[in-house]
Amino acid sequence: MLKLLRSRTKNEHSVVFALSNSAVKVVVARWLNNTPELIVSDQLEVPAQDYAAAMLQLANQYSRFTKGDPQLAIVLEPSLYQSVAADRPNLQEEAEIAAALKYSLRDLVSLNAADIIADYYELPIQLPNQSKINAIVADRQLLQPLVEIALDISDEFVGIFPAELALPALIETASEPVVIAYQSGQEPALLQVSRDSTLQVNRVVRPLEKLSELSSDEIKLGGLQPLSVEIQRSADYFERQLRQRPIKKALLAAALPNLAEVTQQLSDDLGLTVDVCPYPAWAQELAAGDFSDFAALGGLLLLQQGQDKAKEDAA
């Protein structure tokens, strides 16, 4: 959902608001030699999902960085949008495809056609004889006040990203495929396969929305079993259905107690190397540490990628 409005900004800072079902997170960075320097990382709890008010309060609190039209974006956590694999419409233009989704997705999502705002992306690997897209669907009634307040804050509002695209921008992976298990707060989990820092498989797993609330005792009694199953399913789909090389490693990005013991238990269960997902070096000083800021930090990198593309297109 990257809609560039301009290719030049008046403010050297990049601002990202990440919205979950219970909070708004804000991060601010400036760029030095194509590397972000994280300046602000904060959040507000949101009563009754009044996201626009929380965004405005945070913008005013950090007005030193939000005045002067900084580059700005919004990231939605999985509870605030629906991610659907759908047949690719028989159209050529991206805008035409996005417009057609409103009608082709009516039976696949829990929104009326008039309330659907949809965009899409394509994964690099398809099942044989299939042409699928990943559609991102959100409620117009949710998005409209967010867009209005974002434009009030900055004329350089870039757009709205789903968390499932923000994470691959943040998590560096090598040529060997890796399963990433991400879950924060009471949000649905994202189970992704990434290779060369490129998303290969994405699954939104709602039954894992309370994963980060597991206690040590619950973990000892088998509370990690559902997570093990979903990691294995993601690996099996990549290896057997998509016919790709075997996965040997998984990264865990969830606020669980005794993470060293958890990763060892998962490793024993799955026969994979399981590590805690690292924060990038540039974010470690102000990192929340519980992965609640991962989507926002990924949004910063998506902003920069969009800016770089705009410069290339203008050249």
PDB file of N, CA, C and O in Angstrom, residues 17 19 31 33 54 82 85 106 115 129 133 139-140 178 183 194 197 214 230 255 257 272 279 312:
ATOM      1  N   PHE A  17       3.672   5.772  12.397  1.00  0.00           N
ATOM      2  CA  PHE A  17       2.715   5.371  13.430  1.00  0.00           C
ATOM      3  C   PHE A  17       2.300   3.932  13.140  1.00  0.00           C
ATOM      4  O   PHE A  17       1.862   3.622  12.023  1.00  0.00           O
ATOM      5  N   LEU A  19      -0.287   0.959  14.323  1.00  0.00           N
ATOM      6  CA  LEU A  19      -1.549   0.815  15.051  1.00  0.00           C
ATOM      7  C   LEU A  19      -1.845  -0.660  15.305  1.00  0.00           C
ATOM      8  O   LEU A  19      -1.814  -1.477  14.381  1.00  0.00           O
ATOM      9  N   TRP A  31      18.080   9.956   8.653  1.00  0.00           N
ATOM     10  CA  TRP A  31      18.908   9.045   7.862  1.00  0.00           C
ATOM     11  C   TRP A  31      20.301   9.623   7.685  1.00  0.00           C
ATOM     12  O   TRP A  31      20.474  10.779   7.292  1.00  0.00           O
ATOM     13  N   ASN A  33      23.785   8.471   5.783  1.00  0.00           N
ATOM     14  CA  ASN A  33      24.439   7.528   4.873  1.00  0.00           C
ATOM     15  C   ASN A  33      23.582   6.275   4.654  1.00  0.00           C
ATOM     16  O   ASN A  33      24.062   5.135   4.754  1.00  0.00           O
ATOM     17  N   ALA A  54      -4.964   9.560  19.284  1.00  0.00           N
ATOM     18  CA  ALA A  54      -3.672   9.138  19.813  1.00  0.00           C
ATOM     19  C   ALA A  54      -2.532   9.578  18.893  1.00  0.00           C
ATOM     20  O   ALA A  54      -1.473  10.025  19.364  1.00  0.00           O
ATOM     21  N   GLN A  82      -7.407  -7.398   6.758  1.00  0.00           N
ATOM     22  CA  GLN A  82      -7.555  -8.798   6.378  1.00  0.00           C
ATOM     23  C   GLN A  82      -6.631  -9.084   5.199  1.00  0.00           C
ATOM     24  O   GLN A  82      -6.548  -8.294   4.255  1.00  0.00           O
ATOM     25  N   ALA A  85      -5.427 -14.485   0.071  1.00  0.00           N
ATOM     26  CA  ALA A  85      -4.877 -14.952  -1.207  1.00  0.00           C
ATOM     27  C   ALA A  85      -6.021 -15.070  -2.204  1.00  0.00           C
ATOM     28  O   ALA A  85      -7.038 -15.709  -1.927  1.00  0.00           O
ATOM     29  N   ARG A 106     -15.602  -9.668  -2.214  1.00  0.00           N
ATOM     30  CA  ARG A 106     -16.778  -9.506  -1.360  1.00  0.00           C
ATOM     31  C   ARG A 106     -17.132 -10.766  -0.593  1.00  0.00           C
ATOM     32  O   ARG A 106     -17.567 -10.699   0.564  1.00  0.00           O
ATOM     33  N   ASP A 115     -17.394  -0.572   1.903  1.00  0.00           N
ATOM     34  CA  ASP A 115     -16.436  -0.244   2.962  1.00  0.00           C
ATOM     35  C   ASP A 115     -15.048  -0.797   2.696  1.00  0.00           C
ATOM     36  O   ASP A 115     -14.134  -0.589   3.494  1.00  0.00           O
ATOM     37  N   ASN A 129       0.756 -23.668 -12.075  1.00  0.00           N
ATOM     38  CA  ASN A 129      -0.507 -23.377 -12.763  1.00  0.00           C
ATOM     39  C   ASN A 129      -1.429 -22.445 -11.974  1.00  0.00           C
ATOM     40  O   ASN A 129      -2.637 -22.460 -12.161  1.00  0.00           O
ATOM     41  N   ILE A 133      -2.517 -13.402  -6.073  1.00  0.00           N
ATOM     42  CA  ILE A 133      -2.021 -12.188  -5.433  1.00  0.00           C
ATOM     43  C   ILE A 133      -2.400 -12.243  -3.961  1.00  0.00           C
ATOM     44  O   ILE A 133      -3.314 -12.974  -3.567  1.00  0.00           O
ATOM     45  N   ASP A 139     -11.020  -1.573   6.373  1.00  0.00           N
ATOM     46  CA  ASP A 139     -12.317  -0.920   6.440  1.00  0.00           C
ATOM     47  C   ASP A 139     -12.171   0.580   6.181  1.00  0.00           C
ATOM     48  O   ASP A 139     -11.385   1.263   6.847  1.00  0.00           O
ATOM     49  N   ARG A 140     -12.912   1.088   5.211  1.00  0.00           N
ATOM     50  CA  ARG A 140     -12.872   2.513   4.894  1.00  0.00           C
ATOM     51  C   ARG A 140     -13.147   3.367   6.139  1.00  0.00           C
ATOM     52  O   ARG A 140     -12.536   4.424   6.325  1.00  0.00           O
ATOM     53  N   VAL A 178      14.317 -18.906   5.810  1.00  0.00           N
ATOM     54  CA  VAL A 178      14.119 -18.874   7.262  1.00  0.00           C
ATOM     55  C   VAL A 178      12.634 -18.679   7.546  1.00  0.00           C
ATOM     56  O   VAL A 178      11.971 -17.871   6.876  1.00  0.00           O
ATOM     57  N   GLN A 183       4.711 -12.277  16.848  1.00  0.00           N
ATOM     58  CA  GLN A 183       3.438 -12.031  17.531  1.00  0.00           C
ATOM     59  C   GLN A 183       3.666 -11.016  18.641  1.00  0.00           C
ATOM     60  O   GLN A 183       4.636 -11.095  19.382  1.00  0.00           O
ATOM     61  N   SER A 194      11.144 -16.152   4.707  1.00  0.00           N
ATOM     62  CA  SER A 194      11.908 -15.096   4.044  1.00  0.00           C
ATOM     63  C   SER A 194      13.219 -15.678   3.533  1.00  0.00           C
ATOM     64  O   SER A 194      13.823 -16.548   4.158  1.00  0.00           O
ATOM     65  N   SER A 197      16.112 -11.614   2.382  1.00  0.00           N
ATOM     66  CA  SER A 197      15.324 -10.478   2.895  1.00  0.00           C
ATOM     67  C   SER A 197      14.092 -10.188   2.035  1.00  0.00           C
ATOM     68  O   SER A 197      13.598  -9.059   1.993  1.00  0.00           O
ATOM     69  N   LEU A 214       1.712 -16.354  27.335  1.00  0.00           N
ATOM     70  CA  LEU A 214       2.014 -17.623  27.976  1.00  0.00           C
ATOM     71  C   LEU A 214       2.971 -17.432  29.152  1.00  0.00           C
ATOM     72  O   LEU A 214       3.956 -16.696  29.055  1.00  0.00           O
ATOM     73  N   GLU A 230       2.540 -24.543  13.727  1.00  0.00           N
ATOM     74  CA  GLU A 230       2.429 -23.525  12.675  1.00  0.00           C
ATOM     75  C   GLU A 230       3.765 -23.261  11.999  1.00  0.00           C
ATOM     76  O   GLU A 230       3.812 -22.994  10.793  1.00  0.00           O
ATOM     77  N   ALA A 255       7.217 -11.912  22.717  1.00  0.00           N
ATOM     78  CA  ALA A 255       7.634 -11.612  24.085  1.00  0.00           C
ATOM     79  C   ALA A 255       7.257 -12.761  25.017  1.00  0.00           C
ATOM     80  O   ALA A 255       6.265 -12.713  25.738  1.00  0.00           O
ATOM     81  N   PRO A 257       8.495 -15.559  28.139  1.00  0.00           N
ATOM     82  CA  PRO A 257       9.462 -15.658  29.237  1.00  0.00           C
ATOM     83  C   PRO A 257      10.537 -16.689  28.920  1.00  0.00           C
ATOM     84  O   PRO A 257      10.295 -17.657  28.195  1.00  0.00           O
ATOM     85  N   LEU A 272      15.001 -27.941  14.051  1.00  0.00           N
ATOM     86  CA  LEU A 272      15.555 -26.768  13.375  1.00  0.00           C
ATOM     87  C   LEU A 272      16.391 -25.964  14.355  1.00  0.00           C
ATOM     88  O   LEU A 272      16.223 -26.067  15.582  1.00  0.00           O
ATOM     89  N   TYR A 279      17.088  -7.431  16.934  1.00  0.00           N
ATOM     90  CA  TYR A 279      16.824  -6.059  16.516  1.00  0.00           C
ATOM     91  C   TYR A 279      18.003  -5.574  15.675  1.00  0.00           C
ATOM     92  O   TYR A 279      19.149  -5.952  15.933  1.00  0.00           O
ATOM     93  N   GLU A 312      14.769   7.181  -8.182  1.00  0.00           N
ATOM     94  CA  GLU A 312      15.127   6.445  -9.386  1.00  0.00           C
ATOM     95  C   GLU A 312      14.170   6.758 -10.528  1.00  0.00           C
ATOM     96  O   GLU A 312      14.584   6.952 -11.666  1.00  0.00           O
TER      97      GLU A 312
END
